[in-house]
XYZ file of C-alpha atoms in Angstrom:
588
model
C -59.795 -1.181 -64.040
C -59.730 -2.419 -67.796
C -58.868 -5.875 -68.106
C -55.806 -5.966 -70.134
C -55.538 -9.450 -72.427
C -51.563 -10.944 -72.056
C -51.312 -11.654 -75.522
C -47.486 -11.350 -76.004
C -46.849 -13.204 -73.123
C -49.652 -15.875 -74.526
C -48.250 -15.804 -77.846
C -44.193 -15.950 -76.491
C -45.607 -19.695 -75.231
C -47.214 -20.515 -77.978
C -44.388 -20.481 -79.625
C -41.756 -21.500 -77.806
C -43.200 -23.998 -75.556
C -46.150 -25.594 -77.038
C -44.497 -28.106 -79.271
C -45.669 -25.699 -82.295
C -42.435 -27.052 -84.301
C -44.023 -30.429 -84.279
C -47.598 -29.496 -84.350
C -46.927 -27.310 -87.241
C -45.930 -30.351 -89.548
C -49.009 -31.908 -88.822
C -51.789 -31.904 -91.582
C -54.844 -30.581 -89.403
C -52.671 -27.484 -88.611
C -49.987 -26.943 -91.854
C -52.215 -23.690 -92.805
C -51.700 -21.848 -89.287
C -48.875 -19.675 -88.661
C -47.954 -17.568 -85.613
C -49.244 -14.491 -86.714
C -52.846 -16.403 -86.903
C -52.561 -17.366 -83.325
C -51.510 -13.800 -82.720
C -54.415 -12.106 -85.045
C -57.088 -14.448 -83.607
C -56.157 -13.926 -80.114
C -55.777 -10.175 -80.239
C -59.316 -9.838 -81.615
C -60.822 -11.961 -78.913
C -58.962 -10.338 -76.271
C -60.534 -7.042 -77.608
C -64.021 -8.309 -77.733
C -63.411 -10.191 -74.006
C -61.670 -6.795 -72.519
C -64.873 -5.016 -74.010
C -68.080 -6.881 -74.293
C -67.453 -9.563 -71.614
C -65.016 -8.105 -68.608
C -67.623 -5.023 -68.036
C -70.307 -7.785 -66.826
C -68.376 -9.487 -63.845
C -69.178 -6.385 -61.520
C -73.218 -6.576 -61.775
C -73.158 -10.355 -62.333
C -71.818 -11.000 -58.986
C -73.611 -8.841 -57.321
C -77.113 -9.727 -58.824
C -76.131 -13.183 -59.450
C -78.868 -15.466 -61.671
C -82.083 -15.935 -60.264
C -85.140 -18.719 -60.636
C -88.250 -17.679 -61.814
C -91.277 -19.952 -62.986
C -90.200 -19.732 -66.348
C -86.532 -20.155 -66.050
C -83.238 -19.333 -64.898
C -82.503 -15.267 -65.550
C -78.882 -14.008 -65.946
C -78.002 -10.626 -65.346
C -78.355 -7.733 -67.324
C -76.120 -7.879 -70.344
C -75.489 -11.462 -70.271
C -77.781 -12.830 -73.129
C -76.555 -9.991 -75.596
C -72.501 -11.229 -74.945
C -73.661 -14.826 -75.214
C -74.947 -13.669 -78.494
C -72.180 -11.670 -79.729
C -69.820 -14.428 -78.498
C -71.492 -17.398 -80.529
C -72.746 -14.705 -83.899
C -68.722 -14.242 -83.856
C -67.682 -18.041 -83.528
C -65.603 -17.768 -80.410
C -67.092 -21.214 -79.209
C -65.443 -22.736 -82.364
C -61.896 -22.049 -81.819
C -60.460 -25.071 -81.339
C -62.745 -27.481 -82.936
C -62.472 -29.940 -85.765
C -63.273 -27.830 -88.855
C -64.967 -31.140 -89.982
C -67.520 -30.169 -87.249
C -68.012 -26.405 -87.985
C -64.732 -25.403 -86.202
C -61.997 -23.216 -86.589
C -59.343 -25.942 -86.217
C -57.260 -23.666 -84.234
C -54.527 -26.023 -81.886
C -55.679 -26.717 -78.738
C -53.015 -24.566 -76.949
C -54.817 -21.511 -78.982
C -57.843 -22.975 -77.270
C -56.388 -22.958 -74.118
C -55.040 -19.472 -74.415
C -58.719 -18.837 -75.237
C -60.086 -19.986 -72.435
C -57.750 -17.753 -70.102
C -58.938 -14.794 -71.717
C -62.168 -15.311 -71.015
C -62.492 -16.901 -67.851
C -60.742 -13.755 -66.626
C -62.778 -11.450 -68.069
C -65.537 -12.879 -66.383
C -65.208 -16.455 -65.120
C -69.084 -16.738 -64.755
C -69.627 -16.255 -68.167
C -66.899 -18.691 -69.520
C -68.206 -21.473 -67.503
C -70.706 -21.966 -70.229
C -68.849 -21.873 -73.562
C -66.193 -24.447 -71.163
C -68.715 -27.582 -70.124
C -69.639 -26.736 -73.789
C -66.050 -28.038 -75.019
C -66.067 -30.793 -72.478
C -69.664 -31.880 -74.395
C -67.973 -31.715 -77.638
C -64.382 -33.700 -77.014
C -66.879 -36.666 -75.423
C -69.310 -36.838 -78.541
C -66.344 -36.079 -80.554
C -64.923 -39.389 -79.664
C -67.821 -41.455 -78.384
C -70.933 -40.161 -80.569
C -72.933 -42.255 -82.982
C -72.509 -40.610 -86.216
C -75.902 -39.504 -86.163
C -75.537 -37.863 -83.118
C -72.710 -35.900 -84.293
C -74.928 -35.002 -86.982
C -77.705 -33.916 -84.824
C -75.796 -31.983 -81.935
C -71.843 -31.639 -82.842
C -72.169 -28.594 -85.195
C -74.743 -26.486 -83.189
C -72.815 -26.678 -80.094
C -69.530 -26.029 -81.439
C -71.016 -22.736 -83.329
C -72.320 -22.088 -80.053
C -76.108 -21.980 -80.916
C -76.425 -25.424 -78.237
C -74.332 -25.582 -74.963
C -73.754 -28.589 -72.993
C -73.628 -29.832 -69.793
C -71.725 -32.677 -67.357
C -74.286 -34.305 -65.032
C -72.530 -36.055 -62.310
C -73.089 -35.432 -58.677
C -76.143 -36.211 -56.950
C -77.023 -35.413 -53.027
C -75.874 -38.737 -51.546
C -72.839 -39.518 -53.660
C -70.739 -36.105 -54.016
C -67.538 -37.662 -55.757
C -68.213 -40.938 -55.209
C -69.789 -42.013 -58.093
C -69.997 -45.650 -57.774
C -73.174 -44.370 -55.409
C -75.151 -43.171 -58.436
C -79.080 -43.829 -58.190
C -80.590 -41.983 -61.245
C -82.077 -44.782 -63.255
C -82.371 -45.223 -67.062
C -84.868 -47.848 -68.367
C -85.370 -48.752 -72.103
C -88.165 -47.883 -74.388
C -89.141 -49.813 -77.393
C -88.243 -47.147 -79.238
C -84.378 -47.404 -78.104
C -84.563 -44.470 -76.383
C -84.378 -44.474 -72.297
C -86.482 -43.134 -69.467
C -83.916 -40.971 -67.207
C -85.216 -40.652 -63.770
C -83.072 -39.083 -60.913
C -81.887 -35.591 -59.368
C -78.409 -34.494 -59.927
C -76.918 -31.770 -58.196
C -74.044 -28.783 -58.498
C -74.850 -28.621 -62.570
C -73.107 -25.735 -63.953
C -75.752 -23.934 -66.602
C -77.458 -26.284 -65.914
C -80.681 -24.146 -66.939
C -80.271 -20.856 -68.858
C -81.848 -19.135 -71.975
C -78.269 -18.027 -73.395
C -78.138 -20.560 -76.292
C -81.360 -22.602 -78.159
C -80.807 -25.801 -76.417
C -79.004 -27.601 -73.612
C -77.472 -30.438 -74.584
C -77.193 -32.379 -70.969
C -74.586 -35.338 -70.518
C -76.112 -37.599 -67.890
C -74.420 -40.501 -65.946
C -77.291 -43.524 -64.925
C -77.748 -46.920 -64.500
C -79.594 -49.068 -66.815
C -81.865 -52.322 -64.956
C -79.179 -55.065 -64.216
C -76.483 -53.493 -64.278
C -73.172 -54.137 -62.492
C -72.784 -52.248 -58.989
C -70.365 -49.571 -58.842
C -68.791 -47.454 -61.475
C -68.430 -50.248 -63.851
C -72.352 -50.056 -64.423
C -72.642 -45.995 -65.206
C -73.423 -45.343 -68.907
C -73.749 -42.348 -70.422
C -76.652 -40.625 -71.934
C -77.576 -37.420 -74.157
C -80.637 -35.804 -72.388
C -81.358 -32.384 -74.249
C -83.460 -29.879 -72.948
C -85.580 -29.151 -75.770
C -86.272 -32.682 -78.114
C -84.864 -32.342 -81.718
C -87.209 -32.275 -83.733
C -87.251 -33.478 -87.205
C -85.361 -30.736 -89.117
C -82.652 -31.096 -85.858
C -84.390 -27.957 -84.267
C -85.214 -27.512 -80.370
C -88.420 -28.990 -80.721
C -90.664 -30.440 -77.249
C -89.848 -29.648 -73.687
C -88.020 -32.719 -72.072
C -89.212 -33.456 -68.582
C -85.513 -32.029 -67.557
C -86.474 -29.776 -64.607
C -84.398 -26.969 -62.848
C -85.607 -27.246 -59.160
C -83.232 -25.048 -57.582
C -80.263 -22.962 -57.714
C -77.184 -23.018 -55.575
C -76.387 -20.042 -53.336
C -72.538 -19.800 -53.832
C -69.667 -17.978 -52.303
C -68.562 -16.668 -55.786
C -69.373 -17.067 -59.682
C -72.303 -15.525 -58.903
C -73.600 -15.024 -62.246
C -73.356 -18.902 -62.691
C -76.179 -20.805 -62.802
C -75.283 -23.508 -60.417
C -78.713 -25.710 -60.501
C -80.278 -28.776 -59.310
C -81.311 -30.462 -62.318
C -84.414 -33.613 -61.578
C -85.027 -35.767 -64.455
C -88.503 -37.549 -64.749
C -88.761 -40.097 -67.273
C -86.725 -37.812 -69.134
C -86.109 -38.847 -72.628
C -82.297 -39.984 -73.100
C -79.867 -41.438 -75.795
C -77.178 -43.897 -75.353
C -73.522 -42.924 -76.184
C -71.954 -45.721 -77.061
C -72.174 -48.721 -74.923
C -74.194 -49.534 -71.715
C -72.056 -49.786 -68.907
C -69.223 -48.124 -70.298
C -70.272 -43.902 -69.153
C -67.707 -43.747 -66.739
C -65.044 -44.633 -69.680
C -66.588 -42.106 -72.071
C -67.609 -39.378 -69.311
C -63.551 -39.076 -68.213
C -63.059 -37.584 -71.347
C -65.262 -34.940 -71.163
C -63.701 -34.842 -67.171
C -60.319 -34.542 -68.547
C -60.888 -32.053 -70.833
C -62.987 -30.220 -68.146
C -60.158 -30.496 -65.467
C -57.332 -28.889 -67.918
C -59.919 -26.118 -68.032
C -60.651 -25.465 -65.077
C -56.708 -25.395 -64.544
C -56.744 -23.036 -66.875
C -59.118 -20.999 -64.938
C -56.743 -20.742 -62.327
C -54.491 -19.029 -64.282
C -57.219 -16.686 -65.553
C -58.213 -15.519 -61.926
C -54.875 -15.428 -61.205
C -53.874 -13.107 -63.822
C -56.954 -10.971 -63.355
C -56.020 -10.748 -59.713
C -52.264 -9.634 -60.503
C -53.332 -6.754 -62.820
C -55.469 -5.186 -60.215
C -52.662 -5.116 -57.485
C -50.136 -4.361 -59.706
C -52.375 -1.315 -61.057
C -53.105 -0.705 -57.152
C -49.306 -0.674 -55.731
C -48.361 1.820 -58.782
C -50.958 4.535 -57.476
C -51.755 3.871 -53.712
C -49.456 6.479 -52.090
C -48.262 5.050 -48.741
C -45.826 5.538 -46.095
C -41.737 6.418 -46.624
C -39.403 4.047 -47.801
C -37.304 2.391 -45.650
C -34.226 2.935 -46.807
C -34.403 6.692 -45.917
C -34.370 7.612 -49.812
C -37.369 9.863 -49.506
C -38.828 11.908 -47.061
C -42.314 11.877 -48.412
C -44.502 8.643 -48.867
C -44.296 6.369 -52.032
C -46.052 4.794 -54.463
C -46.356 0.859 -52.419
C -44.648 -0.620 -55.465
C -41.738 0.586 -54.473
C -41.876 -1.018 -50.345
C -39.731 -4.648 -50.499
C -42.692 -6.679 -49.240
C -45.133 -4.996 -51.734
C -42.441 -6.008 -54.695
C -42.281 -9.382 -53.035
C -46.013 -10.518 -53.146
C -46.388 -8.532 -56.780
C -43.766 -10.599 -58.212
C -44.652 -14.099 -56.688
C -48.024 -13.724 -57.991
C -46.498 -12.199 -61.622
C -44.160 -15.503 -61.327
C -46.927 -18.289 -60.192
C -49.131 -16.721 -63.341
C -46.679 -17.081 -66.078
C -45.334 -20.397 -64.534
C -48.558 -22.165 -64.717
C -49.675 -20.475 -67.713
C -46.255 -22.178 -69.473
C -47.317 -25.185 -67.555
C -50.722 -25.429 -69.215
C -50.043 -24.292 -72.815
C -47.151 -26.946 -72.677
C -49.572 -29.778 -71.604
C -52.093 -28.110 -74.027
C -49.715 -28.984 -77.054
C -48.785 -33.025 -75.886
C -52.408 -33.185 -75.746
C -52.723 -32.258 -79.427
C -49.807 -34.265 -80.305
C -51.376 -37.789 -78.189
C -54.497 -36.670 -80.314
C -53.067 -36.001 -84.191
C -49.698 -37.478 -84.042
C -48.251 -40.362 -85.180
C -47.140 -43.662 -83.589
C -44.755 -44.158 -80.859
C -44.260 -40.522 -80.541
C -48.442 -40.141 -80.624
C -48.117 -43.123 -77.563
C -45.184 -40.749 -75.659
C -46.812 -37.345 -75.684
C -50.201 -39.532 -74.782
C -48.444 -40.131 -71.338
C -46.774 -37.015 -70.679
C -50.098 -35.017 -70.696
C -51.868 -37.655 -69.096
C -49.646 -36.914 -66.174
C -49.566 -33.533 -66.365
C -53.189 -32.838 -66.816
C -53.421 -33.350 -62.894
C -50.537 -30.741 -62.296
C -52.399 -28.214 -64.600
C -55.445 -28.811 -62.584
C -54.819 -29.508 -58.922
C -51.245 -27.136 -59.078
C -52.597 -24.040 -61.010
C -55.688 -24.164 -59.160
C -54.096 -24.193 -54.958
C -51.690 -21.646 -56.609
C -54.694 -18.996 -58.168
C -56.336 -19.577 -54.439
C -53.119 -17.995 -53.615
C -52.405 -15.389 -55.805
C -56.159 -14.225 -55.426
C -55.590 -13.644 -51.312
C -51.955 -11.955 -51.887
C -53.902 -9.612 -54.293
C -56.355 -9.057 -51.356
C -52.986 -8.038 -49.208
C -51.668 -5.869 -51.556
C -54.949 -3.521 -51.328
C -54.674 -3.975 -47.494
C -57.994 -2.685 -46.033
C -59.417 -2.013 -49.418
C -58.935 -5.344 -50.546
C -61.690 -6.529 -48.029
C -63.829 -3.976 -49.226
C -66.051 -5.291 -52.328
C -65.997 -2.199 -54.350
C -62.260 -2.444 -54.709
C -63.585 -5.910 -56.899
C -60.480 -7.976 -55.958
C -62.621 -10.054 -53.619
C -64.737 -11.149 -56.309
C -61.467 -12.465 -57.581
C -60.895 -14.362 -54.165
C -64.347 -15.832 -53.974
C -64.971 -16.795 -57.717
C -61.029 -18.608 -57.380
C -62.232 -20.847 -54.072
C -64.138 -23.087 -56.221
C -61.427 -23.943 -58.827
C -59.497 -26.532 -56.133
C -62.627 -28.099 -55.364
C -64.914 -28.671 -59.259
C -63.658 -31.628 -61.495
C -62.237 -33.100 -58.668
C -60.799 -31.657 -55.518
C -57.055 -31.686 -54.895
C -57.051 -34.589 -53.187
C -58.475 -36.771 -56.358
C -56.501 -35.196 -58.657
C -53.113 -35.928 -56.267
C -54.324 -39.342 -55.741
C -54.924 -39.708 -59.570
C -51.289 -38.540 -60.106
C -50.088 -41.506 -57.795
C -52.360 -44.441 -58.400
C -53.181 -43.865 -62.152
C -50.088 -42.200 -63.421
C -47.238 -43.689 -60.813
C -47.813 -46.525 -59.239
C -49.605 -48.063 -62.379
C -46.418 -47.948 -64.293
C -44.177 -48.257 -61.384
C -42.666 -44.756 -62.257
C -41.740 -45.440 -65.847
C -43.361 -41.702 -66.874
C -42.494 -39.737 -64.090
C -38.635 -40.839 -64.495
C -39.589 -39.766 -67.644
C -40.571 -36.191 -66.933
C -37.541 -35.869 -65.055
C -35.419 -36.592 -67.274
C -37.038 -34.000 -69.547
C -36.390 -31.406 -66.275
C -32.264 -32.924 -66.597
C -32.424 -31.964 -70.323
C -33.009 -27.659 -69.738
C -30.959 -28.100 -66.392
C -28.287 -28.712 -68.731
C -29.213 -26.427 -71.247
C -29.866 -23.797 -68.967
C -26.366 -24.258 -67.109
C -24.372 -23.254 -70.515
C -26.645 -19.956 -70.888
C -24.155 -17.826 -68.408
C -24.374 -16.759 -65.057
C -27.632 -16.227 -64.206
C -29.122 -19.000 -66.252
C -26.496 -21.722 -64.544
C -28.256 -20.208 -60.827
C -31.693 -21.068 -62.095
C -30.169 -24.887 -63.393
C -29.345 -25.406 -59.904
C -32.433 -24.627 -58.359
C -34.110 -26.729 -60.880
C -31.510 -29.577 -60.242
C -32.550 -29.748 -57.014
C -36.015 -29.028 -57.398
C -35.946 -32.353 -59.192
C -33.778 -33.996 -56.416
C -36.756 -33.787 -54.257
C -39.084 -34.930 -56.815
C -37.326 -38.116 -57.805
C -36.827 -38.550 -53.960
C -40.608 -38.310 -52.849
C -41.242 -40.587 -55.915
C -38.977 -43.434 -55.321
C -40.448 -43.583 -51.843
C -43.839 -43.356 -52.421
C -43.032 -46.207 -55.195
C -41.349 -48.067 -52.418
C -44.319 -47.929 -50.117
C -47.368 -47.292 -52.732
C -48.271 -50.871 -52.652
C -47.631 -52.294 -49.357
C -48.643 -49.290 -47.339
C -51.536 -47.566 -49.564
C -52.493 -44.994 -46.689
C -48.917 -44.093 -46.114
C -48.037 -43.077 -49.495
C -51.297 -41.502 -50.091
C -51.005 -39.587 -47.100
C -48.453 -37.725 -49.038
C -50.339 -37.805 -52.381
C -51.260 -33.905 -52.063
C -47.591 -32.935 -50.960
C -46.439 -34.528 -54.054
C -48.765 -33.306 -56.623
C -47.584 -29.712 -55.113
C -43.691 -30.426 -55.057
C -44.369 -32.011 -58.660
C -46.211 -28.910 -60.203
C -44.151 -26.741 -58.975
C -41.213 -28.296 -60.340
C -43.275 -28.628 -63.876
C -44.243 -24.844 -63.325
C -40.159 -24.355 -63.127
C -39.448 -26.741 -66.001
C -41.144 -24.683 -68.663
C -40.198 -21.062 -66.828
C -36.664 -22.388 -67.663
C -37.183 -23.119 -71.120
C -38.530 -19.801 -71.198
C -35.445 -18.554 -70.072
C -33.583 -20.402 -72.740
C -35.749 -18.621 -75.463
C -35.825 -15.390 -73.872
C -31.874 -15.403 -73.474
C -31.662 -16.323 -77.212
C -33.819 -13.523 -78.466
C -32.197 -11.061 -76.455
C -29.095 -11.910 -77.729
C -30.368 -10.849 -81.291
C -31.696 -7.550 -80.082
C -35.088 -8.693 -80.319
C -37.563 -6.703 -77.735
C -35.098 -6.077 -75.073
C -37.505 -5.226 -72.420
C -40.184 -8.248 -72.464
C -37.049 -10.615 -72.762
C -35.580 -9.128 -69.923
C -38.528 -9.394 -67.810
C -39.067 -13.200 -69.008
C -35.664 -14.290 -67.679
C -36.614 -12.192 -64.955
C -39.153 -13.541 -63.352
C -38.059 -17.179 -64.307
C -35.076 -16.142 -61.781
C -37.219 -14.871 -59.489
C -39.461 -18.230 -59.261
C -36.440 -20.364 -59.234
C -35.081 -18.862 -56.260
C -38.078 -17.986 -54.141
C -40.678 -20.404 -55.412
C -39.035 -23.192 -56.485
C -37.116 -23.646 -53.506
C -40.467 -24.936 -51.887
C -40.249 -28.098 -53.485
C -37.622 -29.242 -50.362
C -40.771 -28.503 -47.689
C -42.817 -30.067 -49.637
C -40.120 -33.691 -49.687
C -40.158 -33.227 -46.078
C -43.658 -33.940 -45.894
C -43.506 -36.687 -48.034
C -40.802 -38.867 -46.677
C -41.272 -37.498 -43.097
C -44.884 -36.322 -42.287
C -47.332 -39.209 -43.167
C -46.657 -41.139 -39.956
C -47.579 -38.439 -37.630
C -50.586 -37.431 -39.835
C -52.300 -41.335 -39.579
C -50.863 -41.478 -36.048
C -52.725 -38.278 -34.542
C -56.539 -38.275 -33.219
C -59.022 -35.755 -35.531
C-alpha cells in the first residue's frame, strides 16, 4: 500500500506542543509561520510517498552488495539520493549561514519521520549526515566549516560516525585505532572500525568520516579519544573530492533488516585525518553528534511505527473474517470491527502519536537550549537533556512493539514477506540496540541526568506533568479521567525516583538494576504528558467548531492511552522498588 505522510497530525504538534510560541520570537526563526511548516512538509511527504517509499520493497530484498569497486545500492537508489539532495531536503533544518533552510529543528524532526518511514534504509544516510553537521557545527575549525559544512548540508557530501571496533562494542574506553602526527599537522589514522552505517556508498561525491583514535601518549580510557575528520576522497585545492584516502571498505554486514543499508567494516591505513578541536577531548565533541544521532534514531521509531500502523489498519478494514461476536451479523466482517483487532489497532495508533508528541516536544527545548536566551536557554538545556533518552530508548522498545502487533493483526499473512509488514519488524529490531542500547540510554537517564543532580530536573519534569493534570481536570468529564491517570502515572514516577535517589549512591547495582524499568515507566509517563496537552488543544478547538472529526479522534486516543497504556507505569514501579533484589540474587 501507498505510504500516506501524517502531516496534520505532524503539523497539530508543531503547533501546539513544540514550544513554537517561544521559538517563534526568536530571531533565527521570526520569518517562519505555520503554513511554511505545513507547505514544506506536504511537499516532502509527496516526494517521500513517491520517489522514496516505492524502493523499500526491492532494497530489502536485494540489499547492497560489495564489489571490487565499491559498495552497490539497489536499483533506484542513486537516482532518489539525487533527487533528494538536487531538491535540498538534506538542508532542512540547518543554519542558513551554512547553506540551510533554517527550518526549526522540530520541522527537522518531523522530517526525519517521513522519511525514515518511507524507507528507513535510505534515511539512514541523509541522518549520520545531520549528526556530522551538529558536531562540526559546534566543534569545527572555521576552515573546516568552510571546506565540508556547506557540501554536506546541500547534500552533495554525507557523513559518517566511526565508533565501534571488534573488541570494544560500546565500550569505548577500549579503542585501539591509532592516530600519529605528521609534520604537516595532519595525522596518520590506522585501525578497523566496525558496524559503520554508509560507511561506503557512491550516493553523494564524498564521505566525510568522523573517526574516534588515540593520539601517542595519551591518557587511557575515554578521556584520551579525540576526534578526527577522515574523508574518503582528499579535498583538493578548489575543496573538490580530490585523491583516494587509504579509507577501505573490507566488508559488509549481513543484517536481519535495513537491508538496503550499507552496514560496513571500514579499516583505515595511515589514513590521512584532521583534528577537531582538541586532542583528547573526541569523546566530548563526538556526544554531540551521539546526541543528535540518538533523538534520531528515536525518531525512527516512530517512523516504523507509523509505517507499521497504516498497513494493519489498511489490512483490518478489508480482510473479511469470521462473525462478530456479539451476534450482530450473520455473515463475517471486516476484522476492524472484532474487539481484540480494535484493541491492538488503537494501542499502536496511541503509542505512535504519543511518542511522536514526545519527540517533537523534546525537538523544540532542544532549539530553545540552542537559540534562547539565559536562564530560560539553561532550563530548556536540561529538560531535553533528559528527555533525549526517553525519545530514544522509550520510542524505540515501543516501535519494536507496534511493529510485532502489526505482524498480529495480518495473522498468518503477517509472517509471510510479501504482505511487507515483516520488513517493518526486522528493519525496527535494530532501533533499541544503535546509538546505544536501552540499557545505556536508561543508565544515562539515572547516572547523568538523576543522580548527578540528585533529582533537581526530574522533580522538575514532574512538576510540568502536575501543571496539565490540573489543566486537564477543569476540561470536563472525560478530560478530568485522563488527569487522574496521569496523576498517578506520575505517583509512580516520583516514587521509583525518590528510591532509586535513596539507593543510587550507596547501592549502584541495586538502583541500576531498575535503570531500564524506569526509563520505561518515565517515557511512558512523558508519552502521556504531551498526549494530554494534546487533549487540552484538541478540546479547545473543538469547542470553536474547528475540524470536528480530527479533534475528536485526538482526545480520543489520548483517552485511550491514558487508560490502557498509561496505566503500565504501576508494573513498571513494582519492578523498581520490588524486583532488583531477586534479579542480583538469582543464578544466570
Amino acid at each position: 500500500m501507498q505510504y500516506l505522510p501524517p502531516i496534520q497530525d505532524i503539523t497539530f504538534d508543531l503547533e501546539h506542543l513544540s514550544q513554537w510560541s517561544e521559538l517563534r520570537s526568536l530571531p533565527c526563526y521570526g520569518e517562519f509561520d505555520l503554513a511554511d511548516f505545513r507547505a514544506v512538509l506536504g511537499e516532502f511527504g509527496r516526494f517521500c510517498s513517491e520517489v522514496i517509499a516505492p524502493l523499500g520493497p526491492l532494497g530489502d530484498e536485494t540489499g547492497s552488495k560489495l564489489h571490487e569497486t565499491g559498495v552497490e545500492l539497489p536499483e533506484g537508489y542513486k537516482e532518489a539520493y539525487a533527487q533528494f539532495a538536487e531538491m535540498g531536503w538534506q538542508s532542512l533544518p540547518h543554519a542558513q549561514e551554512h547553506g540551510g533552510m533554517g527550518f526549526p529543528r522540530a520541522v527537522g524532526a518531523a522530517a526525519t519521520e517521513i522519511l525514515n518511514a518511507a524507507d528507513m534504509s535510505f534515511g539512514l544516510c541523509p541522518l549520520l549526515t545531520d549528526g556530522a553537521i551538529d558536531a562540526l557545527v559546534k566543534n569545527g575549525s572555521e576552515q573546516q566549516k568552510a571546506l565540508y559544512l556547506e557540501k554536506l548540508v546541500t547534500g552533495e557530501w554525507s557523513g559518517t560516525m566511526n565508533l565501534t571496533e571488534p573488541q570494544a562494542g560500546s565500550d569505548l574506553a577500549r579503542i585501539r585505532t591509532r592516530a600519529e602526527r605528521r609534520e604537516d599537522g595532519s595525522y596518520a589514522i590506522t585501525g578497523t572500525k566496525i558496524f559503520i552505517t554508509y560507511g561506503e556508498h557512491a550516493l553523494s561525491g564524498n564521505i566525510v568520516h568522523l573517526v574516534l583514535a588515540r593520539t601517542p601518549g595519551a591518557p587511557s580510557g575515554p578521556k584520551g579519544l579525540s576526534l578526527f575528520i577522515v574523508p574518503k576522497y582528499l579535498p583538493d585545492a578548489e575543496g573538490g573530492a580530490g585523491a583516494r584516502n587509504a579509507a577501505t571498505c573490507l566488508s559488509l554486514e549481513h543484517k536481519l533488516g535495513v537491508h538496503a543499508s550499507p552496514t560496513t567494516v571500514m579499516e583505515f591505513e595511515g589514513a590521512t585525518g584532521f583534528l577537531v578541536g582538541e586532542e583528547n577531548r573526541g569523546l566530548e565533541y563526538m556526544f554531540i553528534m551521539m546526541t543528535s544521532a540518538r533523538f534520531a534514531v528515536g525518531v525512527q521509531g516512530v517512523a516504523i511505527a507509523e509505517r507499521s500502523y497504516q498497513h494493519a489498519l489498511a489490512y483490518a478494514r478489508e480482510r473479511v473474517q469470521s462473525r462478530p461476536v456479539d451476534g450482530s451479523s450473520v455473515e463475517s466482517v471486516p476484522i476492524i470491527q472484532h474487539p481484540d483487532v480494535r484493541r491492538m489497532l488503537l494501542r499502536m495508533r496511541a503509542t505512535v502519536e504519543g511518542c511522536r508528541a514526545l519527540a517533537i516536544a523534546t525537538a523544540g527545548w532542544l532549539d530553545l537550549a540552542e537559540h534562547g536566551d539565559g536562564g530560560a536557554r539553561d532550563e530548556a538545556a536540561q529538560m531535553a537533556e533528559f528527555l533525549v533518552p526517553l525519545v530514544k530508548g522509550f520510542s524505540t522498545e515501543r516501535a519494536v512493539e507496534v511493529a510485532s502487533l502489526g505482524v498480529q493483526v495480518h495473522g498468518g499473512m503477517g509472517f509471510i514477506e510479501e504482505t511487507g509488514v515483516a520488513r517493518f519488524y526486522r528493519d525496527a529490531r535494530i532501533l533499541p540496540i544503535y546509538e546505544g542500547t536501552t540499557a545505556i540510554q536508561a543508565n544515562d537517564l539515572l547516572g547523568r541526568k538523576v543522580l548527578r543532580d540528585r533529582g533537581s530536573v526530574a522533580r522538575r519534569f514532574a512538576l510540568c506533568v502536575t501543571q496539565i493534570e490540573q489543566e486537564l481536570a477543569q476540561a470536563g468529564p472525560e478530560a478530568k479521567a485522563v488527569a487522574d491517570r496521569l496523576a498517578a502515572a506520575r505517583s509512580d514516577f516520583e516514587a521509583g525516583l525518590e528510591y532509586l535517589l535513596e539507593v543510587g549512591r550507596e547501592n549502584p547495582n541495586l538502583a541500576y538494576a531498575g535503570s531500564v524499568p524506569f526509563l520505561m515507566l518515565t517515557g511512558n509517563l512523558a508519552a502521556g504528558w504531551q498526549l494530554g496537552r494534546s487533549m487540552l488543544a484538541a478540546t479547545e478547538m473543538l469547542a470553536r467548531g474547528e475540524d470536528a472529526d480530527f479533534m475528536s479522534r485526538k482526545i480520543a486516543t489520548a483517552s485511550f492511552y491514558a487508560h490502557n497504556i498509561l496505566v503500565e507505569t504501576a508494573v513498571e514501579r513494582m519492578r523498581i522498588l520490588h524486583g532488583a533484589h531477586s534479579l542480583l540474587s538469582a543464578n544466570v
